[in-house]
PDB file of C-alpha atoms in Angstrom:
ATOM      1  CA  MET A  17     125.182 149.174  95.818  1.00 49.00           C
ATOM      2  CA  LYS A  18     121.421 148.755  96.236  1.00 48.00           C
ATOM      3  CA  ARG A  19     121.057 152.503  96.860  1.00 50.00           C
ATOM      4  CA  VAL A  20     123.063 153.257  93.720  1.00 46.00           C
ATOM      5  CA  LEU A  21     120.876 150.941  91.618  1.00 46.00           C
ATOM      6  CA  VAL A  22     117.718 152.573  92.942  1.00 42.00           C
ATOM      7  CA  ARG A  23     119.108 155.996  92.116  1.00 51.00           C
ATOM      8  CA  LEU A  24     120.090 154.894  88.618  1.00 48.00           C
ATOM      9  CA  ALA A  25     116.600 153.463  88.038  1.00 48.00           C
ATOM     10  CA  ALA A  26     115.019 156.725  89.197  1.00 46.00           C
ATOM     11  CA  LEU A  27     117.265 158.718  86.860  1.00 48.00           C
ATOM     12  CA  ALA A  28     116.342 156.399  83.989  1.00 48.00           C
ATOM     13  CA  LEU A  29     112.635 156.931  84.639  1.00 46.00           C
ATOM     14  CA  LEU A  30     113.132 160.696  84.747  1.00 49.00           C
ATOM     15  CA  ALA A  31     115.048 160.573  81.505  1.00 46.00           C
ATOM     16  CA  PHE A  32     112.321 158.458  79.897  1.00 43.00           C
ATOM     17  CA  GLY A  33     109.620 160.859  81.108  1.00 44.00           C
ATOM     18  CA  ALA A  34     111.552 163.860  79.832  1.00 44.00           C
ATOM     19  CA  ALA A  35     112.047 162.204  76.460  1.00 43.00           C
ATOM     20  CA  ALA A  36     108.341 161.369  76.240  1.00 44.00           C
ATOM     21  CA  ALA A  37     107.413 164.916  77.197  1.00 50.00           C
ATOM     22  CA  ALA A  38     109.810 166.268  74.574  1.00 58.00           C
ATOM     23  CA  GLN A  39     108.144 164.326  71.760  1.00 78.00           C
ATOM     24  CA  PRO A  40     106.578 166.703  69.248  1.00 90.00           C
ATOM     25  CA  TYR A  41     102.789 166.881  69.178  1.00 96.00           C
ATOM     26  CA  PRO A  42     101.094 164.658  68.169  1.00 96.00           C
ATOM     27  CA  SER A  43     102.865 161.424  68.976  1.00 96.00           C
ATOM     28  CA  LYS A  44      99.784 159.165  69.371  1.00 97.00           C
ATOM     29  CA  PRO A  45      96.173 158.885  68.142  1.00 98.00           C
ATOM     30  CA  ILE A  46      93.720 161.720  68.832  1.00 98.00           C
ATOM     31  CA  ARG A  47      90.102 161.263  69.955  1.00 98.00           C
ATOM     32  CA  LEU A  48      87.477 163.544  68.421  1.00 98.00           C
ATOM     33  CA  ILE A  49      84.341 163.369  70.567  1.00 98.00           C
ATOM     34  CA  VAL A  50      81.077 163.987  68.699  1.00 96.00           C
ATOM     35  CA  PRO A  51      78.203 164.608  71.169  1.00 93.00           C
ATOM     36  CA  TYR A  52      75.616 163.449  68.627  1.00 90.00           C
ATOM     37  CA  PRO A  53      74.581 160.009  67.319  1.00 89.00           C
ATOM     38  CA  PRO A  54      76.101 158.484  64.163  1.00 90.00           C
ATOM     39  CA  GLY A  55      74.682 159.933  60.961  1.00 85.00           C
ATOM     40  CA  ALA A  56      73.803 163.349  62.403  1.00 85.00           C
ATOM     41  CA  LEU A  57      75.166 166.430  60.653  1.00 87.00           C
ATOM     42  CA  THR A  58      77.786 167.001  63.345  1.00 92.00           C
ATOM     43  CA  ASP A  59      78.885 163.371  63.061  1.00 93.00           C
ATOM     44  CA  LEU A  60      79.316 163.672  59.283  1.00 92.00           C
ATOM     45  CA  LEU A  61      81.247 166.910  59.721  1.00 95.00           C
ATOM     46  CA  GLY A  62      83.391 165.444  62.502  1.00 96.00           C
ATOM     47  CA  ARG A  63      84.381 162.500  60.327  1.00 97.00           C
ATOM     48  CA  ALA A  64      85.217 164.781  57.406  1.00 97.00           C
ATOM     49  CA  ILE A  65      87.413 166.904  59.681  1.00 97.00           C
ATOM     50  CA  GLY A  66      88.950 163.872  61.399  1.00 97.00           C
ATOM     51  CA  GLU A  67      90.024 162.361  58.089  1.00 97.00           C
ATOM     52  CA  ARG A  68      91.751 165.572  57.037  1.00 97.00           C
ATOM     53  CA  LEU A  69      93.284 166.252  60.452  1.00 97.00           C
ATOM     54  CA  SER A  70      94.720 162.758  60.450  1.00 97.00           C
ATOM     55  CA  ALA A  71      96.378 163.354  57.089  1.00 96.00           C
ATOM     56  CA  GLY A  72      97.858 166.653  58.244  1.00 96.00           C
ATOM     57  CA  LEU A  73      98.980 165.544  61.696  1.00 97.00           C
ATOM     58  CA  LYS A  74     100.244 162.103  60.577  1.00 96.00           C
ATOM     59  CA  GLN A  75      98.301 160.416  63.387  1.00 97.00           C
ATOM     60  CA  PRO A  76      94.951 158.602  63.470  1.00 98.00           C
ATOM     61  CA  VAL A  77      91.980 160.750  64.527  1.00 98.00           C
ATOM     62  CA  VAL A  78      89.357 158.461  66.041  1.00 98.00           C
ATOM     63  CA  VAL A  79      85.774 159.778  66.064  1.00 97.00           C
ATOM     64  CA  GLU A  80      83.754 158.681  69.110  1.00 97.00           C
ATOM     65  CA  ASN A  81      80.008 159.361  69.389  1.00 96.00           C
ATOM     66  CA  LYS A  82      78.917 160.351  72.906  1.00 95.00           C
ATOM     67  CA  PRO A  83      75.347 161.722  72.656  1.00 91.00           C
ATOM     68  CA  GLY A  84      73.045 162.509  75.565  1.00 88.00           C
ATOM     69  CA  ALA A  85      71.672 165.295  77.800  1.00 85.00           C
ATOM     70  CA  GLY A  86      71.454 167.857  75.013  1.00 83.00           C
ATOM     71  CA  THR A  87      75.058 167.023  73.938  1.00 90.00           C
ATOM     72  CA  LEU A  88      76.376 167.671  77.461  1.00 91.00           C
ATOM     73  CA  VAL A  89      77.504 164.048  78.005  1.00 93.00           C
ATOM     74  CA  GLY A  90      80.197 164.336  75.349  1.00 96.00           C
ATOM     75  CA  ALA A  91      81.028 167.905  76.303  1.00 96.00           C
ATOM     76  CA  ASP A  92      81.512 166.929  79.950  1.00 96.00           C
ATOM     77  CA  LEU A  93      83.789 164.036  78.972  1.00 97.00           C
ATOM     78  CA  VAL A  94      86.084 166.373  77.042  1.00 98.00           C
ATOM     79  CA  ALA A  95      86.091 169.070  79.732  1.00 97.00           C
ATOM     80  CA  ARG A  96      87.421 166.503  82.212  1.00 97.00           C
ATOM     81  CA  SER A  97      89.984 164.945  79.886  1.00 97.00           C
ATOM     82  CA  ALA A  98      93.723 165.531  80.175  1.00 97.00           C
ATOM     83  CA  PRO A  99      94.613 168.925  78.644  1.00 97.00           C
ATOM     84  CA  ASP A 100      97.195 167.458  76.289  1.00 97.00           C
ATOM     85  CA  GLY A 101      95.529 167.868  72.894  1.00 97.00           C
ATOM     86  CA  TYR A 102      94.681 164.182  72.482  1.00 98.00           C
ATOM     87  CA  THR A 103      90.952 164.606  73.228  1.00 98.00           C
ATOM     88  CA  LEU A 104      88.983 167.160  71.208  1.00 98.00           C
ATOM     89  CA  LEU A 105      85.291 168.073  71.019  1.00 98.00           C
ATOM     90  CA  MET A 106      83.200 168.662  67.921  1.00 97.00           C
ATOM     91  CA  ALA A 107      81.271 171.531  69.490  1.00 96.00           C
ATOM     92  CA  THR A 108      78.104 173.283  68.326  1.00 94.00           C
ATOM     93  CA  SER A 109      75.932 176.227  69.325  1.00 92.00           C
ATOM     94  CA  THR A 110      73.743 173.727  71.161  1.00 90.00           C
ATOM     95  CA  THR A 111      76.683 172.308  73.118  1.00 92.00           C
ATOM     96  CA  LEU A 112      78.276 175.578  74.226  1.00 94.00           C
ATOM     97  CA  GLY A 113      75.328 177.964  73.962  1.00 91.00           C
ATOM     98  CA  ILE A 114      71.859 176.460  74.290  1.00 90.00           C
ATOM     99  CA  SER A 115      72.241 173.417  76.570  1.00 88.00           C
ATOM    100  CA  PRO A 116      74.254 175.172  79.316  1.00 89.00           C
ATOM    101  CA  ALA A 117      71.495 177.798  79.450  1.00 88.00           C
ATOM    102  CA  MET A 118      68.716 175.187  79.476  1.00 85.00           C
ATOM    103  CA  TYR A 119      69.882 172.924  82.287  1.00 84.00           C
ATOM    104  CA  LYS A 120      69.860 173.977  85.925  1.00 81.00           C
ATOM    105  CA  SER A 121      73.043 171.961  86.514  1.00 81.00           C
ATOM    106  CA  PRO A 122      74.705 171.903  83.084  1.00 85.00           C
ATOM    107  CA  ARG A 123      77.981 170.154  84.164  1.00 87.00           C
ATOM    108  CA  ILE A 124      80.106 172.485  82.032  1.00 94.00           C
ATOM    109  CA  ASP A 125      81.095 176.117  81.735  1.00 95.00           C
ATOM    110  CA  PRO A 126      81.329 176.947  78.008  1.00 95.00           C
ATOM    111  CA  VAL A 127      83.927 179.674  78.545  1.00 95.00           C
ATOM    112  CA  ARG A 128      86.006 178.312  81.434  1.00 96.00           C
ATOM    113  CA  ASP A 129      86.243 174.615  80.510  1.00 97.00           C
ATOM    114  CA  TYR A 130      87.512 174.754  76.921  1.00 98.00           C
ATOM    115  CA  ALA A 131      90.327 175.999  74.735  1.00 98.00           C
ATOM    116  CA  PRO A 132      88.693 177.130  71.449  1.00 97.00           C
ATOM    117  CA  ILE A 133      90.507 176.024  68.287  1.00 97.00           C
ATOM    118  CA  SER A 134      88.355 177.173  65.338  1.00 95.00           C
ATOM    119  CA  GLN A 135      84.821 177.589  64.086  1.00 94.00           C
ATOM    120  CA  VAL A 136      84.390 175.408  61.003  1.00 93.00           C
ATOM    121  CA  GLY A 137      80.992 176.163  59.503  1.00 89.00           C
ATOM    122  CA  ALA A 138      77.569 177.664  60.071  1.00 89.00           C
ATOM    123  CA  VAL A 139      74.145 176.074  59.764  1.00 88.00           C
ATOM    124  CA  THR A 140      71.396 178.214  58.270  1.00 87.00           C
ATOM    125  CA  PHE A 141      67.835 177.164  59.036  1.00 93.00           C
ATOM    126  CA  PHE A 142      64.864 177.430  56.703  1.00 96.00           C
ATOM    127  CA  LEU A 143      61.329 178.286  57.771  1.00 97.00           C
ATOM    128  CA  ILE A 144      59.209 175.867  55.731  1.00 97.00           C
ATOM    129  CA  ALA A 145      55.485 175.123  55.606  1.00 97.00           C
ATOM    130  CA  SER A 146      53.014 172.487  54.548  1.00 96.00           C
ATOM    131  CA  PRO A 147      51.873 172.939  50.940  1.00 94.00           C
ATOM    132  CA  SER A 148      48.304 173.094  52.246  1.00 94.00           C
ATOM    133  CA  PHE A 149      49.008 176.095  54.482  1.00 96.00           C
ATOM    134  CA  PRO A 150      47.219 179.173  53.062  1.00 95.00           C
ATOM    135  CA  ALA A 151      50.249 181.495  52.886  1.00 96.00           C
ATOM    136  CA  ARG A 152      52.854 181.852  50.173  1.00 94.00           C
ATOM    137  CA  ASN A 153      55.426 184.018  51.942  1.00 96.00           C
ATOM    138  CA  ALA A 154      56.494 185.072  55.437  1.00 96.00           C
ATOM    139  CA  ARG A 155      54.270 188.142  55.551  1.00 97.00           C
ATOM    140  CA  GLU A 156      51.180 186.109  54.612  1.00 97.00           C
ATOM    141  CA  MET A 157      52.146 183.468  57.186  1.00 97.00           C
ATOM    142  CA  ILE A 158      52.181 186.095  59.927  1.00 97.00           C
ATOM    143  CA  GLU A 159      48.804 187.460  58.823  1.00 97.00           C
ATOM    144  CA  VAL A 160      47.192 183.990  58.680  1.00 97.00           C
ATOM    145  CA  ILE A 161      48.435 182.983  62.141  1.00 97.00           C
ATOM    146  CA  LYS A 162      47.353 186.295  63.663  1.00 97.00           C
ATOM    147  CA  ALA A 163      43.903 185.928  62.128  1.00 97.00           C
ATOM    148  CA  ASN A 164      43.560 182.407  63.596  1.00 96.00           C
ATOM    149  CA  PRO A 165      45.033 182.442  67.126  1.00 96.00           C
ATOM    150  CA  GLY A 166      45.710 178.981  68.531  1.00 94.00           C
ATOM    151  CA  LYS A 167      44.551 177.172  65.390  1.00 96.00           C
ATOM    152  CA  PHE A 168      47.935 176.187  63.919  1.00 97.00           C
ATOM    153  CA  ASN A 169      50.898 174.099  65.090  1.00 97.00           C
ATOM    154  CA  TYR A 170      54.609 174.238  64.457  1.00 97.00           C
ATOM    155  CA  ALA A 171      57.088 171.362  64.691  1.00 96.00           C
ATOM    156  CA  SER A 172      60.558 171.230  66.190  1.00 91.00           C
ATOM    157  CA  VAL A 173      63.119 168.518  66.858  1.00 86.00           C
ATOM    158  CA  GLY A 174      62.714 169.014  70.605  1.00 82.00           C
ATOM    159  CA  SER A 175      62.403 171.636  73.309  1.00 80.00           C
ATOM    160  CA  GLY A 176      65.480 173.818  73.469  1.00 80.00           C
ATOM    161  CA  SER A 177      66.646 172.991  69.934  1.00 85.00           C
ATOM    162  CA  PRO A 178      67.440 175.882  67.576  1.00 89.00           C
ATOM    163  CA  HIS A 179      64.337 174.840  65.606  1.00 89.00           C
ATOM    164  CA  HIS A 180      62.228 175.454  68.732  1.00 90.00           C
ATOM    165  CA  LEU A 181      63.951 178.624  69.926  1.00 90.00           C
ATOM    166  CA  PHE A 182      63.851 180.351  66.543  1.00 92.00           C
ATOM    167  CA  MET A 183      60.072 179.942  66.329  1.00 93.00           C
ATOM    168  CA  GLU A 184      59.582 181.044  69.916  1.00 91.00           C
ATOM    169  CA  LEU A 185      61.613 184.174  69.170  1.00 90.00           C
ATOM    170  CA  LEU A 186      59.355 184.883  66.191  1.00 92.00           C
ATOM    171  CA  LYS A 187      56.279 184.308  68.355  1.00 93.00           C
ATOM    172  CA  LYS A 188      57.482 186.775  70.945  1.00 90.00           C
ATOM    173  CA  GLU A 189      58.589 189.368  68.407  1.00 89.00           C
ATOM    174  CA  LEU A 190      55.367 189.252  66.403  1.00 93.00           C
ATOM    175  CA  GLY A 191      52.791 188.240  69.020  1.00 93.00           C
ATOM    176  CA  LEU A 192      51.905 184.946  67.294  1.00 95.00           C
ATOM    177  CA  ASP A 193      49.668 182.333  68.919  1.00 96.00           C
ATOM    178  CA  ILE A 194      50.819 179.005  67.444  1.00 96.00           C
ATOM    179  CA  GLN A 195      51.324 175.733  69.319  1.00 95.00           C
ATOM    180  CA  HIS A 196      54.612 173.837  69.672  1.00 94.00           C
ATOM    181  CA  VAL A 197      54.724 170.121  68.762  1.00 95.00           C
ATOM    182  CA  PRO A 198      58.160 168.586  69.505  1.00 91.00           C
ATOM    183  CA  TYR A 199      59.446 165.569  67.547  1.00 88.00           C
ATOM    184  CA  LYS A 200      62.479 163.342  67.952  1.00 81.00           C
ATOM    185  CA  GLY A 201      64.175 164.514  64.792  1.00 82.00           C
ATOM    186  CA  THR A 202      63.418 166.278  61.523  1.00 84.00           C
ATOM    187  CA  LEU A 203      62.773 163.031  59.665  1.00 83.00           C
ATOM    188  CA  LEU A 204      59.870 162.270  62.014  1.00 88.00           C
ATOM    189  CA  ALA A 205      58.459 165.786  61.770  1.00 92.00           C
ATOM    190  CA  LEU A 206      58.550 166.146  57.982  1.00 93.00           C
ATOM    191  CA  PRO A 207      55.815 163.571  57.172  1.00 95.00           C
ATOM    192  CA  ASP A 208      53.398 165.376  59.489  1.00 96.00           C
ATOM    193  CA  LEU A 209      54.351 168.706  57.905  1.00 96.00           C
ATOM    194  CA  LEU A 210      53.768 167.314  54.412  1.00 94.00           C
ATOM    195  CA  GLY A 211      50.454 165.854  55.566  1.00 94.00           C
ATOM    196  CA  GLY A 212      49.315 169.092  57.173  1.00 94.00           C
ATOM    197  CA  LYS A 213      49.186 167.850  60.791  1.00 95.00           C
ATOM    198  CA  VAL A 214      51.661 170.607  61.623  1.00 96.00           C
ATOM    199  CA  GLN A 215      51.799 173.711  59.474  1.00 97.00           C
ATOM    200  CA  VAL A 216      55.286 175.243  59.774  1.00 97.00           C
ATOM    201  CA  MET A 217      58.731 174.471  61.149  1.00 97.00           C
ATOM    202  CA  PHE A 218      62.342 175.564  61.082  1.00 96.00           C
ATOM    203  CA  SER A 219      64.528 172.927  59.446  1.00 94.00           C
ATOM    204  CA  ASP A 220      68.247 172.660  58.820  1.00 88.00           C
ATOM    205  CA  ALA A 221      69.254 172.858  55.182  1.00 89.00           C
ATOM    206  CA  THR A 222      70.137 169.157  54.929  1.00 86.00           C
ATOM    207  CA  ALA A 223      66.460 168.207  55.235  1.00 88.00           C
ATOM    208  CA  ALA A 224      64.877 171.381  53.885  1.00 92.00           C
ATOM    209  CA  LEU A 225      66.671 171.896  50.578  1.00 92.00           C
ATOM    210  CA  PRO A 226      65.678 168.648  48.808  1.00 92.00           C
ATOM    211  CA  ASN A 227      62.036 169.242  49.720  1.00 94.00           C
ATOM    212  CA  ILE A 228      62.154 172.909  48.698  1.00 95.00           C
ATOM    213  CA  ARG A 229      63.735 172.069  45.343  1.00 94.00           C
ATOM    214  CA  ALA A 230      61.224 169.280  44.748  1.00 95.00           C
ATOM    215  CA  GLY A 231      58.337 171.651  45.476  1.00 95.00           C
ATOM    216  CA  LYS A 232      57.106 169.500  48.365  1.00 96.00           C
ATOM    217  CA  VAL A 233      57.182 172.322  50.937  1.00 96.00           C
ATOM    218  CA  LEU A 234      56.787 176.084  50.909  1.00 96.00           C
ATOM    219  CA  ALA A 235      59.882 178.091  51.863  1.00 97.00           C
ATOM    220  CA  TYR A 236      59.289 181.382  53.688  1.00 97.00           C
ATOM    221  CA  GLY A 237      62.823 182.427  54.564  1.00 96.00           C
ATOM    222  CA  THR A 238      66.148 181.700  56.201  1.00 95.00           C
ATOM    223  CA  SER A 239      67.166 182.293  59.803  1.00 94.00           C
ATOM    224  CA  SER A 240      70.288 184.223  58.826  1.00 91.00           C
ATOM    225  CA  ALA A 241      69.977 187.864  57.774  1.00 92.00           C
ATOM    226  CA  LYS A 242      72.627 187.241  55.126  1.00 90.00           C
ATOM    227  CA  GLN A 243      71.460 185.661  51.880  1.00 89.00           C
ATOM    228  CA  THR A 244      72.576 182.031  51.930  1.00 88.00           C
ATOM    229  CA  GLY A 245      74.682 180.697  49.090  1.00 85.00           C
ATOM    230  CA  LEU A 246      72.838 177.372  49.289  1.00 88.00           C
ATOM    231  CA  ILE A 247      69.756 178.522  47.348  1.00 91.00           C
ATOM    232  CA  ALA A 248      69.097 181.894  45.770  1.00 90.00           C
ATOM    233  CA  THR A 249      65.283 181.773  45.694  1.00 92.00           C
ATOM    234  CA  VAL A 250      64.694 181.846  49.477  1.00 95.00           C
ATOM    235  CA  PRO A 251      65.137 185.292  51.087  1.00 95.00           C
ATOM    236  CA  PRO A 252      66.232 185.977  54.665  1.00 96.00           C
ATOM    237  CA  LEU A 253      63.363 186.305  57.144  1.00 96.00           C
ATOM    238  CA  ALA A 254      64.977 189.595  58.120  1.00 96.00           C
ATOM    239  CA  ALA A 255      63.455 191.064  54.949  1.00 95.00           C
ATOM    240  CA  THR A 256      60.063 190.663  56.655  1.00 96.00           C
ATOM    241  CA  VAL A 257      61.100 190.669  60.324  1.00 95.00           C
ATOM    242  CA  PRO A 258      63.925 193.240  60.645  1.00 95.00           C
ATOM    243  CA  GLY A 259      66.705 192.184  62.993  1.00 93.00           C
ATOM    244  CA  PHE A 260      65.980 188.457  62.836  1.00 94.00           C
ATOM    245  CA  ASP A 261      69.437 186.950  62.390  1.00 92.00           C
ATOM    246  CA  TRP A 262      70.319 183.501  63.741  1.00 91.00           C
ATOM    247  CA  GLN A 263      72.654 180.709  62.693  1.00 88.00           C
ATOM    248  CA  ALA A 264      74.094 177.710  64.516  1.00 90.00           C
ATOM    249  CA  TRP A 265      77.847 177.195  64.291  1.00 92.00           C
ATOM    250  CA  GLN A 266      80.044 174.094  64.404  1.00 94.00           C
ATOM    251  CA  GLY A 267      83.656 174.088  65.573  1.00 95.00           C
ATOM    252  CA  VAL A 268      86.447 172.292  67.394  1.00 97.00           C
ATOM    253  CA  VAL A 269      87.559 172.889  70.995  1.00 98.00           C
ATOM    254  CA  ALA A 270      89.960 171.191  73.416  1.00 98.00           C
ATOM    255  CA  PRO A 271      89.942 170.993  77.220  1.00 98.00           C
ATOM    256  CA  ALA A 272      91.075 174.165  78.981  1.00 98.00           C
ATOM    257  CA  GLY A 273      94.767 174.188  79.813  1.00 97.00           C
ATOM    258  CA  VAL A 274      96.021 172.646  76.574  1.00 97.00           C
ATOM    259  CA  PRO A 275      99.506 174.059  75.852  1.00 97.00           C
ATOM    260  CA  ALA A 276      99.530 177.096  73.581  1.00 96.00           C
ATOM    261  CA  GLU A 277     101.781 175.377  71.050  1.00 97.00           C
ATOM    262  CA  VAL A 278      99.296 172.506  70.714  1.00 97.00           C
ATOM    263  CA  VAL A 279      96.403 174.933  70.198  1.00 97.00           C
ATOM    264  CA  ALA A 280      98.488 176.729  67.568  1.00 97.00           C
ATOM    265  CA  ARG A 281      99.261 173.470  65.739  1.00 97.00           C
ATOM    266  CA  LEU A 282      95.623 172.370  65.696  1.00 97.00           C
ATOM    267  CA  SER A 283      94.491 175.838  64.643  1.00 97.00           C
ATOM    268  CA  ALA A 284      96.952 175.892  61.752  1.00 96.00           C
ATOM    269  CA  GLU A 285      95.743 172.487  60.554  1.00 96.00           C
ATOM    270  CA  LEU A 286      92.074 173.485  60.739  1.00 96.00           C
ATOM    271  CA  GLN A 287      92.753 176.740  58.898  1.00 94.00           C
ATOM    272  CA  ARG A 288      94.538 174.743  56.190  1.00 95.00           C
ATOM    273  CA  ILE A 289      91.563 172.380  55.932  1.00 96.00           C
ATOM    274  CA  GLN A 290      89.025 175.223  55.820  1.00 94.00           C
ATOM    275  CA  SER A 291      90.936 177.078  53.116  1.00 93.00           C
ATOM    276  CA  ALA A 292      90.666 174.151  50.689  1.00 95.00           C
ATOM    277  CA  GLN A 293      87.860 174.508  48.147  1.00 95.00           C
ATOM    278  CA  GLU A 294      87.367 170.737  48.265  1.00 96.00           C
ATOM    279  CA  PHE A 295      86.426 170.940  51.972  1.00 95.00           C
ATOM    280  CA  ARG A 296      84.199 173.962  51.400  1.00 94.00           C
ATOM    281  CA  ASP A 297      82.362 171.942  48.755  1.00 93.00           C
ATOM    282  CA  VAL A 298      81.875 169.163  51.335  1.00 94.00           C
ATOM    283  CA  LEU A 299      80.265 171.652  53.748  1.00 92.00           C
ATOM    284  CA  THR A 300      77.952 172.880  51.002  1.00 89.00           C
ATOM    285  CA  ARG A 301      76.873 169.292  50.302  1.00 89.00           C
ATOM    286  CA  PHE A 302      76.106 168.970  54.018  1.00 88.00           C
ATOM    287  CA  GLY A 303      73.846 172.034  53.772  1.00 86.00           C
ATOM    288  CA  MET A 304      76.255 174.315  55.624  1.00 89.00           C
ATOM    289  CA  ASP A 305      77.669 177.739  54.866  1.00 84.00           C
ATOM    290  CA  PRO A 306      81.491 177.474  55.043  1.00 85.00           C
ATOM    291  CA  SER A 307      83.121 179.804  57.577  1.00 81.00           C
ATOM    292  CA  ALA A 308      86.275 181.788  56.997  1.00 83.00           C
ATOM    293  CA  PRO A 309      89.117 180.312  59.089  1.00 85.00           C
ATOM    294  CA  HIS A 310      88.955 181.563  62.691  1.00 87.00           C
ATOM    295  CA  THR A 311      91.853 182.120  65.056  1.00 93.00           C
ATOM    296  CA  PRO A 312      91.406 180.684  68.567  1.00 96.00           C
ATOM    297  CA  SER A 313      90.856 184.182  69.973  1.00 96.00           C
ATOM    298  CA  GLN A 314      88.186 184.961  67.362  1.00 96.00           C
ATOM    299  CA  PHE A 315      86.398 181.699  68.128  1.00 95.00           C
ATOM    300  CA  ALA A 316      86.617 182.401  71.867  1.00 96.00           C
ATOM    301  CA  ALA A 317      84.957 185.790  71.333  1.00 96.00           C
ATOM    302  CA  LEU A 318      82.176 184.130  69.316  1.00 93.00           C
ATOM    303  CA  ILE A 319      81.538 181.582  72.076  1.00 95.00           C
ATOM    304  CA  ARG A 320      81.377 184.288  74.761  1.00 94.00           C
ATOM    305  CA  ALA A 321      78.914 186.341  72.727  1.00 93.00           C
ATOM    306  CA  ASP A 322      76.808 183.279  71.920  1.00 90.00           C
ATOM    307  CA  VAL A 323      76.578 182.218  75.561  1.00 91.00           C
ATOM    308  CA  GLU A 324      74.880 185.521  76.369  1.00 91.00           C
ATOM    309  CA  ARG A 325      72.689 185.543  73.270  1.00 90.00           C
ATOM    310  CA  TRP A 326      71.432 181.971  73.634  1.00 90.00           C
ATOM    311  CA  SER A 327      70.847 182.462  77.362  1.00 90.00           C
ATOM    312  CA  ARG A 328      68.454 185.301  76.549  1.00 87.00           C
ATOM    313  CA  ALA A 329      66.765 183.200  73.849  1.00 85.00           C
ATOM    314  CA  VAL A 330      66.253 180.250  76.220  1.00 86.00           C
ATOM    315  CA  ALA A 331      64.820 182.566  78.883  1.00 85.00           C
ATOM    316  CA  ASP A 332      62.461 184.161  76.377  1.00 79.00           C
ATOM    317  CA  ALA A 333      61.305 180.737  75.160  1.00 76.00           C
ATOM    318  CA  GLY A 334      60.837 179.360  78.679  1.00 74.00           C
ATOM    319  CA  ALA A 335      62.815 176.261  77.678  1.00 71.00           C
ATOM    320  CA  ARG A 336      64.687 175.652  80.935  1.00 72.00           C
ATOM    321  CA  VAL A 337      65.102 172.033  82.120  1.00 67.00           C
ATOM    322  CA  ASP A 338      65.430 171.489  85.894  1.00 59.00           C
TER     323      ASP A 338
END
């Protein structure tokens, strides 16, 4: 009798496990890991996506901020999470492109460790200058810096940031001698730019646009070769420096090994969200260029290409961290 009871209990557990496994996805809350602090652009975007994913999936989407190590703390957490679709990463070009190239032991493999779901938007950067800087466009800026080697400074939000790498790429391309001054965020750098302590910097649109529109800074161009829809009066830098074409993307990935049907469900929801004009308007308010909906395979191809491109940029800038 005891043996029979044990067998019946085992069968009941198997039946319970099978029933749980058969539950349609999602059947419990989802974690969306944001590898940036609260209030950052990626955090705002993650919360906007989480709210809409929750409505579509009929489950809570809980945003958790896990910043640190160039966003690799949060990325590492997701890479080592169960591949069941209940832990997702709000990924960026920094997370899956720049930081893995910067660190000698980056903890993650951007291609191997994740299942791409969809790119969501792109961040265009603006090259802006102090109003006291004696140049009114990109060509004049280049001429002034070349005529005064070592005299001027440029700001960034830290070594290895897109803000830093974009300027280093310009320096290498054009042979400019201008000194790097890193800050802990755009909001700390802007007062020194306005006061003339640093002369130029790349800034994301969220910080740049209000100051450009208010006439507080000079705007020389955008990092993307395509004219941004955010402001019509600032041309691409590519008009002056042919071939200069850089943006930073934002998207959603899951741990590698997530079932194909779960990836498909998440992809369909994100494509639905991205197709709504209301969400595209939200991205524009964040200073982002909305992206057309991406399939997982399209996003995977973008990540692979970006890994190579950012690796070259980091090497050219000498921004490696041991």
